[in-house]
mmCIF file of C-alpha atoms in Angstrom:
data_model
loop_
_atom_site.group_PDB
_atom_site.id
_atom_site.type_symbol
_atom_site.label_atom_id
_atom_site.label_comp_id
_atom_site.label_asym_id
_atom_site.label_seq_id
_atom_site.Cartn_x
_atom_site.Cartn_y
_atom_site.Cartn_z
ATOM 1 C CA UNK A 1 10.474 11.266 -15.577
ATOM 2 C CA UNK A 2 9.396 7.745 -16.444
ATOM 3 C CA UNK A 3 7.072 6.696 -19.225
ATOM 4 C CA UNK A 4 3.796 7.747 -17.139
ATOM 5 C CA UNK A 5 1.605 5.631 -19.631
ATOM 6 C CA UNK A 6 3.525 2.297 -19.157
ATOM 7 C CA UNK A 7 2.627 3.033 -15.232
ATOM 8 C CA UNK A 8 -0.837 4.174 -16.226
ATOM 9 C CA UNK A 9 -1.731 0.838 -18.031
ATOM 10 C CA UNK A 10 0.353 -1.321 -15.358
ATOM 11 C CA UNK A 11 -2.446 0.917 -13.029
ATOM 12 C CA UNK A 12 -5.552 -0.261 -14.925
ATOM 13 C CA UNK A 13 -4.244 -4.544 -14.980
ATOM 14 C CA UNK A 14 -4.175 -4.328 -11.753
ATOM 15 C CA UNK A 15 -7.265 -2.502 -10.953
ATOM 16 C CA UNK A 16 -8.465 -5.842 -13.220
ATOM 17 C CA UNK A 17 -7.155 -8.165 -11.065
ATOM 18 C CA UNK A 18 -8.369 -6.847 -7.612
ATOM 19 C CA UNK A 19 -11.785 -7.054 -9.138
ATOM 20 C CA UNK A 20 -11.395 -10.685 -10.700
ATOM 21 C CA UNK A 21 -9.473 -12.305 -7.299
ATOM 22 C CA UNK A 22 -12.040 -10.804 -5.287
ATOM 23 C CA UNK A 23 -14.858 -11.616 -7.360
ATOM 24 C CA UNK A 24 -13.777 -15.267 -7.800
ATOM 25 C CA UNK A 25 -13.972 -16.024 -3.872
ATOM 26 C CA UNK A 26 -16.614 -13.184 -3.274
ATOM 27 C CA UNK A 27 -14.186 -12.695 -0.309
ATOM 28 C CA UNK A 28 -11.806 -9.469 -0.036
ATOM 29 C CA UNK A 29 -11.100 -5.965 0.266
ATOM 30 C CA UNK A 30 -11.514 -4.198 -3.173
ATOM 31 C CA UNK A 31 -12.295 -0.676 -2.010
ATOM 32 C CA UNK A 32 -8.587 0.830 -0.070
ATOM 33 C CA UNK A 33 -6.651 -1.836 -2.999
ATOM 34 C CA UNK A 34 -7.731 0.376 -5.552
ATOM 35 C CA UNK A 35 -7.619 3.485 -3.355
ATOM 36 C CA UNK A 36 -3.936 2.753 -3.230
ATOM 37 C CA UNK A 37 -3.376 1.177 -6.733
ATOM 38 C CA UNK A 38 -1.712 4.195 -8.137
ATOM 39 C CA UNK A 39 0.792 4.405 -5.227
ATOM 40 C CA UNK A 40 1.493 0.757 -5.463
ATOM 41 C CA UNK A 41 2.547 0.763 -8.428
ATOM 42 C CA UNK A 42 4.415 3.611 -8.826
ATOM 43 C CA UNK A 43 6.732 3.084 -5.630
ATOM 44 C CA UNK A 44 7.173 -0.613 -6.901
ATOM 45 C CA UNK A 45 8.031 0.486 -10.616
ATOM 46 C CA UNK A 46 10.078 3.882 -9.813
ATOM 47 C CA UNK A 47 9.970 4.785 -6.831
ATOM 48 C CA UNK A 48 12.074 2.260 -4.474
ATOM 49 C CA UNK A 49 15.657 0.736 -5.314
ATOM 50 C CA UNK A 50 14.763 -3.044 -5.246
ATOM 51 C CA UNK A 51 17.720 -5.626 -6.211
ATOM 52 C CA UNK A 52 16.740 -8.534 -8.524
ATOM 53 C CA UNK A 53 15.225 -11.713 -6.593
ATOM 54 C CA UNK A 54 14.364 -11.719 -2.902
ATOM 55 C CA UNK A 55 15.655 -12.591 0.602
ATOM 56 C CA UNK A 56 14.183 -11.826 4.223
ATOM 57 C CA UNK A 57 17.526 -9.881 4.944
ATOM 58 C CA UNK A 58 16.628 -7.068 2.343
ATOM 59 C CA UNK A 59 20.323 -5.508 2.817
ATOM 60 C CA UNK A 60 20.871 -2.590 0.167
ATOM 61 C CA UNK A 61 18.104 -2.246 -0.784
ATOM 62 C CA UNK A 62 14.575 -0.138 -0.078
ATOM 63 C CA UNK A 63 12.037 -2.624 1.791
ATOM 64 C CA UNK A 64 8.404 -1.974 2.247
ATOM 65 C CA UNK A 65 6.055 -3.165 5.273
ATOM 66 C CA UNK A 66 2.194 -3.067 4.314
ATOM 67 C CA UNK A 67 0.276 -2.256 7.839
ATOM 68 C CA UNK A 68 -3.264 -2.450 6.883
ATOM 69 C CA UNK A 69 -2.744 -6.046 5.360
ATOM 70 C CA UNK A 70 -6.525 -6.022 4.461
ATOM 71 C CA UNK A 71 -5.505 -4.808 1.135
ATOM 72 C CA UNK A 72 -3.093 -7.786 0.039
ATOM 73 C CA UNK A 73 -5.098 -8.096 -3.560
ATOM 74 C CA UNK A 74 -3.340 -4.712 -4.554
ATOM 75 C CA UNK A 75 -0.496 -5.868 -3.166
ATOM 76 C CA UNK A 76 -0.767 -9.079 -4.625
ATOM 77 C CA UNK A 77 -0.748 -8.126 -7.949
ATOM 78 C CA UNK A 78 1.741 -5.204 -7.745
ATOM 79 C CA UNK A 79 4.026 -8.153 -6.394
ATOM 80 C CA UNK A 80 3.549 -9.952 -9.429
ATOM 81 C CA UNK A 81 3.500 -7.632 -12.056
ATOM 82 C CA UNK A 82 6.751 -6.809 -10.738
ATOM 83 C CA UNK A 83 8.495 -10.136 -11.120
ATOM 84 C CA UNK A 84 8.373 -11.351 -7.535
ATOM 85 C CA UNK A 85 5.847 -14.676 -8.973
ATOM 86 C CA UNK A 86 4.365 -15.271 -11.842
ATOM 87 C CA UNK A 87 0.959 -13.582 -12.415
ATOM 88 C CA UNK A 88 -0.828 -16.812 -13.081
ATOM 89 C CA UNK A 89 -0.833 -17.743 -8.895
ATOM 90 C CA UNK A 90 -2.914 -14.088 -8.663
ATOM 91 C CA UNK A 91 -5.463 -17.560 -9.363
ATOM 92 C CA UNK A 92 -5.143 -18.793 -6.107
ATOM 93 C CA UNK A 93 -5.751 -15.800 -4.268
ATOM 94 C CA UNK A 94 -7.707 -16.520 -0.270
ATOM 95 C CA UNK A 95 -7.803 -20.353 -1.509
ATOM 96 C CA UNK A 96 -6.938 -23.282 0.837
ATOM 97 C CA UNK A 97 -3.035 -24.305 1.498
ATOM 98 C CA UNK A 98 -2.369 -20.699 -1.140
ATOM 99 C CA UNK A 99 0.573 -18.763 -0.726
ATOM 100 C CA UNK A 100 -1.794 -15.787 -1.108
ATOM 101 C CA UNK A 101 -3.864 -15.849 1.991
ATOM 102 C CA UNK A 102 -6.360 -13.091 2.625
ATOM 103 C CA UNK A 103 -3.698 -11.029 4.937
ATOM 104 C CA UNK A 104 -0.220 -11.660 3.736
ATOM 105 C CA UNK A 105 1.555 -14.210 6.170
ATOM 106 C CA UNK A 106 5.437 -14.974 6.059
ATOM 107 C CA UNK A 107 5.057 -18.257 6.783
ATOM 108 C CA UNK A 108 3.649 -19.510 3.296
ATOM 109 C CA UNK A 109 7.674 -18.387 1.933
ATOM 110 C CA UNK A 110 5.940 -15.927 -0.967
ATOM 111 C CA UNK A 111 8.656 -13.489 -1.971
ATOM 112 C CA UNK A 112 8.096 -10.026 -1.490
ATOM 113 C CA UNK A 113 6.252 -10.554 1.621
ATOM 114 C CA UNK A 114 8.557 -9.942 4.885
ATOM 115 C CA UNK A 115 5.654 -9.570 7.695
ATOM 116 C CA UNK A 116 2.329 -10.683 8.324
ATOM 117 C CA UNK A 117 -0.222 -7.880 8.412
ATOM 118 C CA UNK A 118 -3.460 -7.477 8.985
ATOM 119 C CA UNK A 119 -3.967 -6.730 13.161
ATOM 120 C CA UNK A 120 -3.609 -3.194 12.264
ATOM 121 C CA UNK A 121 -1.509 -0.691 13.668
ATOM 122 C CA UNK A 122 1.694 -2.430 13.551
ATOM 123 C CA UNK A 123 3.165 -1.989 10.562
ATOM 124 C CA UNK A 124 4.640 1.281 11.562
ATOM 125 C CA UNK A 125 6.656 -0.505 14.352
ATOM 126 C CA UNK A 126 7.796 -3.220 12.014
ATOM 127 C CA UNK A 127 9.475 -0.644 9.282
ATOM 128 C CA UNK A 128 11.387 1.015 12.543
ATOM 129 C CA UNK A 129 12.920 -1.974 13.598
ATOM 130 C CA UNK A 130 14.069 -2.508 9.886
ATOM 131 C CA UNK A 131 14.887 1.118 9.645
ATOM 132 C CA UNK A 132 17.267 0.962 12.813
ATOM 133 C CA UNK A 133 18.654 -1.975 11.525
ATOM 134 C CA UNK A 134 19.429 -0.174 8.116
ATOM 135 C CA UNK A 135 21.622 2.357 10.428
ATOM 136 C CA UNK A 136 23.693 -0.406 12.474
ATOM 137 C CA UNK A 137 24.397 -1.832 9.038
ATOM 138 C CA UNK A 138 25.565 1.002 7.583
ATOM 139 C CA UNK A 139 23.449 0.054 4.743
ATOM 140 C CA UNK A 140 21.771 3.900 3.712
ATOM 141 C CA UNK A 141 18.756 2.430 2.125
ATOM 142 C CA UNK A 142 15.586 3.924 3.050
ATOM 143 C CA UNK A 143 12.448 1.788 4.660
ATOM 144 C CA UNK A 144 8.473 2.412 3.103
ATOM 145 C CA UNK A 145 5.500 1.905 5.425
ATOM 146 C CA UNK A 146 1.704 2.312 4.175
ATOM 147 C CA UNK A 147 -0.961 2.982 6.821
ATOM 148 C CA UNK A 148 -4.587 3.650 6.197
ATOM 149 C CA UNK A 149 -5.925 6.820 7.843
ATOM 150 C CA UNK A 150 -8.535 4.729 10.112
ATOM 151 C CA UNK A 151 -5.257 2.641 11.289
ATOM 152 C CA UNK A 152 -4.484 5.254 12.814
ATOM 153 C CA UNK A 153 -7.194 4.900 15.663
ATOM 154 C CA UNK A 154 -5.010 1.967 17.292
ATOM 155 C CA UNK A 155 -2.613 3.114 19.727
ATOM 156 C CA UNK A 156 0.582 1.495 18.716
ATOM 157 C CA UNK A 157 1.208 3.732 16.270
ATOM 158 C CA UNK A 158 1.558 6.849 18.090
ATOM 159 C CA UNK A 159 4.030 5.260 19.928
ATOM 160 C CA UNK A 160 5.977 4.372 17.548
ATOM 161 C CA UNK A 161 5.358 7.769 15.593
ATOM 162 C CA UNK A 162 6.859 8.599 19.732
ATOM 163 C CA UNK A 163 9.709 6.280 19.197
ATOM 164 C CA UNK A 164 10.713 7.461 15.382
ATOM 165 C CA UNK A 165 11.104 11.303 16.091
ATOM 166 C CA UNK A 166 12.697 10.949 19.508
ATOM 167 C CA UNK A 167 15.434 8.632 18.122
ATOM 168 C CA UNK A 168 15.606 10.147 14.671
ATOM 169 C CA UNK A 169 14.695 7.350 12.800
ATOM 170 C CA UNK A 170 15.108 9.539 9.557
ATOM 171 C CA UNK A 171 15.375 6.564 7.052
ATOM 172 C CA UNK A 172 11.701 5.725 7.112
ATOM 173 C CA UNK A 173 8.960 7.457 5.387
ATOM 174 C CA UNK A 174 5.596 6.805 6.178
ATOM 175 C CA UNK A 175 2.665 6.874 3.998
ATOM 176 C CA UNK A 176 -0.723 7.524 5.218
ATOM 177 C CA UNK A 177 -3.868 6.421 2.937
ATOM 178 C CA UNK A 178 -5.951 9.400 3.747
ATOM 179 C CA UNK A 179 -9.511 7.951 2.131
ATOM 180 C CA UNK A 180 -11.440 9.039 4.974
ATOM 181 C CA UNK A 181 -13.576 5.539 4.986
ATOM 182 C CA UNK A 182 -12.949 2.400 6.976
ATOM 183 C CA UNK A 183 -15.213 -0.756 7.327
ATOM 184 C CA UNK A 184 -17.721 1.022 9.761
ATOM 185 C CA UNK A 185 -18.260 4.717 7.792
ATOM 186 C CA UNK A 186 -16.072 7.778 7.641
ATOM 187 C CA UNK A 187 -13.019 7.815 9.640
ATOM 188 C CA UNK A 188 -14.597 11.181 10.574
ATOM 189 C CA UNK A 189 -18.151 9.547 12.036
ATOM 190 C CA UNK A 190 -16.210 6.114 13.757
ATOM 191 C CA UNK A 191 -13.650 8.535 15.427
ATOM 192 C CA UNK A 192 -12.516 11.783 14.432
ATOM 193 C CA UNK A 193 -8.666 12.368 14.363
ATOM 194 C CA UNK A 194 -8.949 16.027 13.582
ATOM 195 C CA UNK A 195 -5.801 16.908 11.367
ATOM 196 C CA UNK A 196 -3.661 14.408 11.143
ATOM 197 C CA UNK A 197 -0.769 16.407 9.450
ATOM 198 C CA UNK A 198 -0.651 18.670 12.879
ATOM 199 C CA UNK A 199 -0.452 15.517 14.827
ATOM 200 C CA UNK A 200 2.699 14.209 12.947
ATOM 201 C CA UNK A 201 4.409 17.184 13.427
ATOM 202 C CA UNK A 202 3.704 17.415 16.988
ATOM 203 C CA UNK A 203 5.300 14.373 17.383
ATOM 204 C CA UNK A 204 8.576 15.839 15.431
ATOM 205 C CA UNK A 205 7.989 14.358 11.958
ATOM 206 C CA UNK A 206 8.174 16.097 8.493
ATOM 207 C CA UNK A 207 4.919 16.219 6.912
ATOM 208 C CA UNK A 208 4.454 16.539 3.056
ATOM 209 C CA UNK A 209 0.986 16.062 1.650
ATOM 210 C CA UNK A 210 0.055 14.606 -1.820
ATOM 211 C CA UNK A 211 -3.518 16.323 -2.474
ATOM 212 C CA UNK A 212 -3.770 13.616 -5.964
ATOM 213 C CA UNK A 213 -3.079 10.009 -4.749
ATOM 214 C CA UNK A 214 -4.818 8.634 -7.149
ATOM 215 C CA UNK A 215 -2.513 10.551 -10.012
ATOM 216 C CA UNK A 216 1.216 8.681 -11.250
ATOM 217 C CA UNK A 217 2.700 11.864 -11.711
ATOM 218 C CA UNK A 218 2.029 13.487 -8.683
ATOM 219 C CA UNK A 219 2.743 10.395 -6.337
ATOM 220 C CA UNK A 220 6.271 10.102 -7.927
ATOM 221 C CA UNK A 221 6.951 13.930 -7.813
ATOM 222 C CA UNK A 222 5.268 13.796 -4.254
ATOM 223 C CA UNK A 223 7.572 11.003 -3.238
ATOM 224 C CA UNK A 224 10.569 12.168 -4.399
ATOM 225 C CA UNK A 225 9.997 15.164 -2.536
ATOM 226 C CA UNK A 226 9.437 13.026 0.703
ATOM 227 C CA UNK A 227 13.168 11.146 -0.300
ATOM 228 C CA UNK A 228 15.288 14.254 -0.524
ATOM 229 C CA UNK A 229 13.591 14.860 3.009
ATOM 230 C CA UNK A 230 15.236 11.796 4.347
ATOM 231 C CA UNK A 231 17.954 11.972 6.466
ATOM 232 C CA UNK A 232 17.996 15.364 7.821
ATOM 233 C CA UNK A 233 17.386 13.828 11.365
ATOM 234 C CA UNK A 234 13.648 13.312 11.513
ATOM 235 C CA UNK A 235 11.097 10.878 9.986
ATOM 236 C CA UNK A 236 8.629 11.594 7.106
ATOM 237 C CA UNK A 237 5.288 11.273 6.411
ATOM 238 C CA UNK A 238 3.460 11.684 3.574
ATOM 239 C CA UNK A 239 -0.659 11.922 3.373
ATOM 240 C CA UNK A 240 -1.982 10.572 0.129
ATOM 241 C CA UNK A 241 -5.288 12.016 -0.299
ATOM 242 C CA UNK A 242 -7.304 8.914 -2.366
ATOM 243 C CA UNK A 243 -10.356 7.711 -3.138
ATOM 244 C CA UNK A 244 -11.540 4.603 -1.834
ATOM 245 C CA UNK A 245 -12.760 2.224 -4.752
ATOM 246 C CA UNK A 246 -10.474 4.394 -7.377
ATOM 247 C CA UNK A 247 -11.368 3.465 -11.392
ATOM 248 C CA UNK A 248 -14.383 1.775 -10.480
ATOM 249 C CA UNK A 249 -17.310 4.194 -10.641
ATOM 250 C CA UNK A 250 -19.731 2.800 -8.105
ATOM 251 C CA UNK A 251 -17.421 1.766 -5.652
ATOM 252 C CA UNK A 252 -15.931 5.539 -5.111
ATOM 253 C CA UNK A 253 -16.432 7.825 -2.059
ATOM 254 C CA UNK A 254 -18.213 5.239 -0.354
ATOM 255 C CA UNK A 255 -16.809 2.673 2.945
ATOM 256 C CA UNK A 256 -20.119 0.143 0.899
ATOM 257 C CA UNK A 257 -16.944 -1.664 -0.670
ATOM 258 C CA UNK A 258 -14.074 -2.185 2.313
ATOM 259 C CA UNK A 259 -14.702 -5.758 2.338
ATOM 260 C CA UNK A 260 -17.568 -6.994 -0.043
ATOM 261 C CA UNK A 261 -16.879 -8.635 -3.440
ATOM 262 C CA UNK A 262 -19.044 -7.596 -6.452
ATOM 263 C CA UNK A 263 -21.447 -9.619 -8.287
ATOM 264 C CA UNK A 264 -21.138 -11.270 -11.696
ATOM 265 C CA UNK A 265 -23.018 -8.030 -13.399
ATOM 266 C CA UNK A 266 -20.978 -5.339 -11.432
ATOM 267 C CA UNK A 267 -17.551 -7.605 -11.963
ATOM 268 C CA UNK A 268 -18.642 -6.813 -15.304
ATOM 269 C CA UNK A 269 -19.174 -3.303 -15.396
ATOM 270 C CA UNK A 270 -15.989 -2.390 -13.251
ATOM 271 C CA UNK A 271 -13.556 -4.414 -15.942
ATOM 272 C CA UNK A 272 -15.606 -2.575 -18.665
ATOM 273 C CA UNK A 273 -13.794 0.664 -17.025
ATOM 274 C CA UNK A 274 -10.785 -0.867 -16.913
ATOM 275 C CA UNK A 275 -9.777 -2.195 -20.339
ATOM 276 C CA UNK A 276 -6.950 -5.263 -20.189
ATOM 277 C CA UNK A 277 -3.735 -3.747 -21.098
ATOM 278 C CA UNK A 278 -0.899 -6.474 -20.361
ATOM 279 C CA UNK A 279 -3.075 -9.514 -20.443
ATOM 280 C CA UNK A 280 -5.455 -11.025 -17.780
ATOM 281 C CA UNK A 281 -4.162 -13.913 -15.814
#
């Protein structure tokens, strides 16, 4: 197992930096970024074979395809931290002519970013068409797709969940931010989806569930479960079970913080609960 403190600390920076871009513009999505901080991190650190640099092709290696785009600080910052460029453009985050636009976009050329996201429910289909073009390369790499749980209200992506099982797209795993909050109140009160687990494996998928997404260890023992599932001739999924506004006390268990920035006093407050630990850009 890795050094779970190194990814614990990497955890906490970044927490730090969704709260200061957001803050700075009072524009953003704090609350699902550090809902899915943890898993971020660890899949970008551990969890997925990545080759030094970047290119659009992505041939062997692992790729990853955000869906709910909404959350580009954490992914912002996870890119960085990770060496795909340098920290200190975190700065420029939702500013005019920025590489780091609100939803990520392909056509500002920042590396790491290989769709634009944000009209939700597409994602899924996205990471299938790389996936299938993983097989007709021969290239045995696996494809990474995070959804949020209210996501999965738009149609598209029980189609392709449809499309993945019926043609045995087995290279893809699929990870489902199970929160239960989205920008209008529980998932549960805007529209209930009942279990989601028994609808994935109606559809043919292997389910695995990760009751602590908001804990290193368990996402990378929970994930490496979900690899050694590839390639037995069906997709996975995985539910993380997180909480929306993670490491920040008053922004937990609550949809309040989807898409609101916090003030100068409760900027304050949530970096006082999340000491630096590699330096603030």
């Amino acid at each position: 197992m890795p050094n779970t403190q190194q990814l614990d600390d990497l955890v906490t920076q970044v927490r730090r930096d969704i709260l200061r871009m957001v803050h700075k513009v009072n524009s953003g999505h704090p609350g699902g970024s550090l809902g899915c901080t943890e898993f971020l991190v660890a899949l970008y650190s551990e969890i997925m074979d990545r080759k030094e640099g970047f290119d659009m092709d992505g041939m062997e290696e692992d790729l990853f395809f955000l869906s709910n785009g909404h959350i580009s600080p954490v992914f912002y910052s996870v890119l960085a931290r990770t060496g795909y460029f340098p920290v200190e453009e975190l700065n420029t985050f939702r500013l005019i002519n920025s590489r780091l636009q609100g939803h990520p976009t392909t056509h500002e050329g920042l590396p790491g970013i290989r769709i634009a996201s944000g009209s939700l429910g597409q994602g899924l289909s996205a990471a299938l068409g790389a996936a299938q073009a993983k097989k007709l390369n021969k290239d045995n790499h696996l494809v990474y797709c995070l959804c949020g749980d209210g996501e999965l209200q738009e149609g598209q992506n029980w189609e392709a969940i449809m499309y993945a099982a019926a043609k045995k797209v087995d290279n893809v795993i699929a990870t489902v931010d199970l929160n239960g909050q989205q920008i209008d109140g529980s998932t549960d009160h805007v529209l209930d989806m009942g279990s989601v687990k028994d609808k994935f494996e109606a559809f043919g998928w292997i389910v695995l569930e990760i009751e602590e997404g908001n804990n290193v260890t368990a996402i990378l023992e929970g994930m490496a479960e979900a690899k050694a599932k590839s390639g037995q001739g069906k997709p996975v999924c995985v539910l993380l079970k997180t909480v929306m506004g993670n490491g920040v006390d008053f922004m937990m268990h609550t949809h309040a913080w989807h898409g609101k920035a916090p003030n100068d006093e409760q900027l304050a407050i949530g970096l006082e609960q999340n000491p630096e630990t590699l330096g603030d850009y």
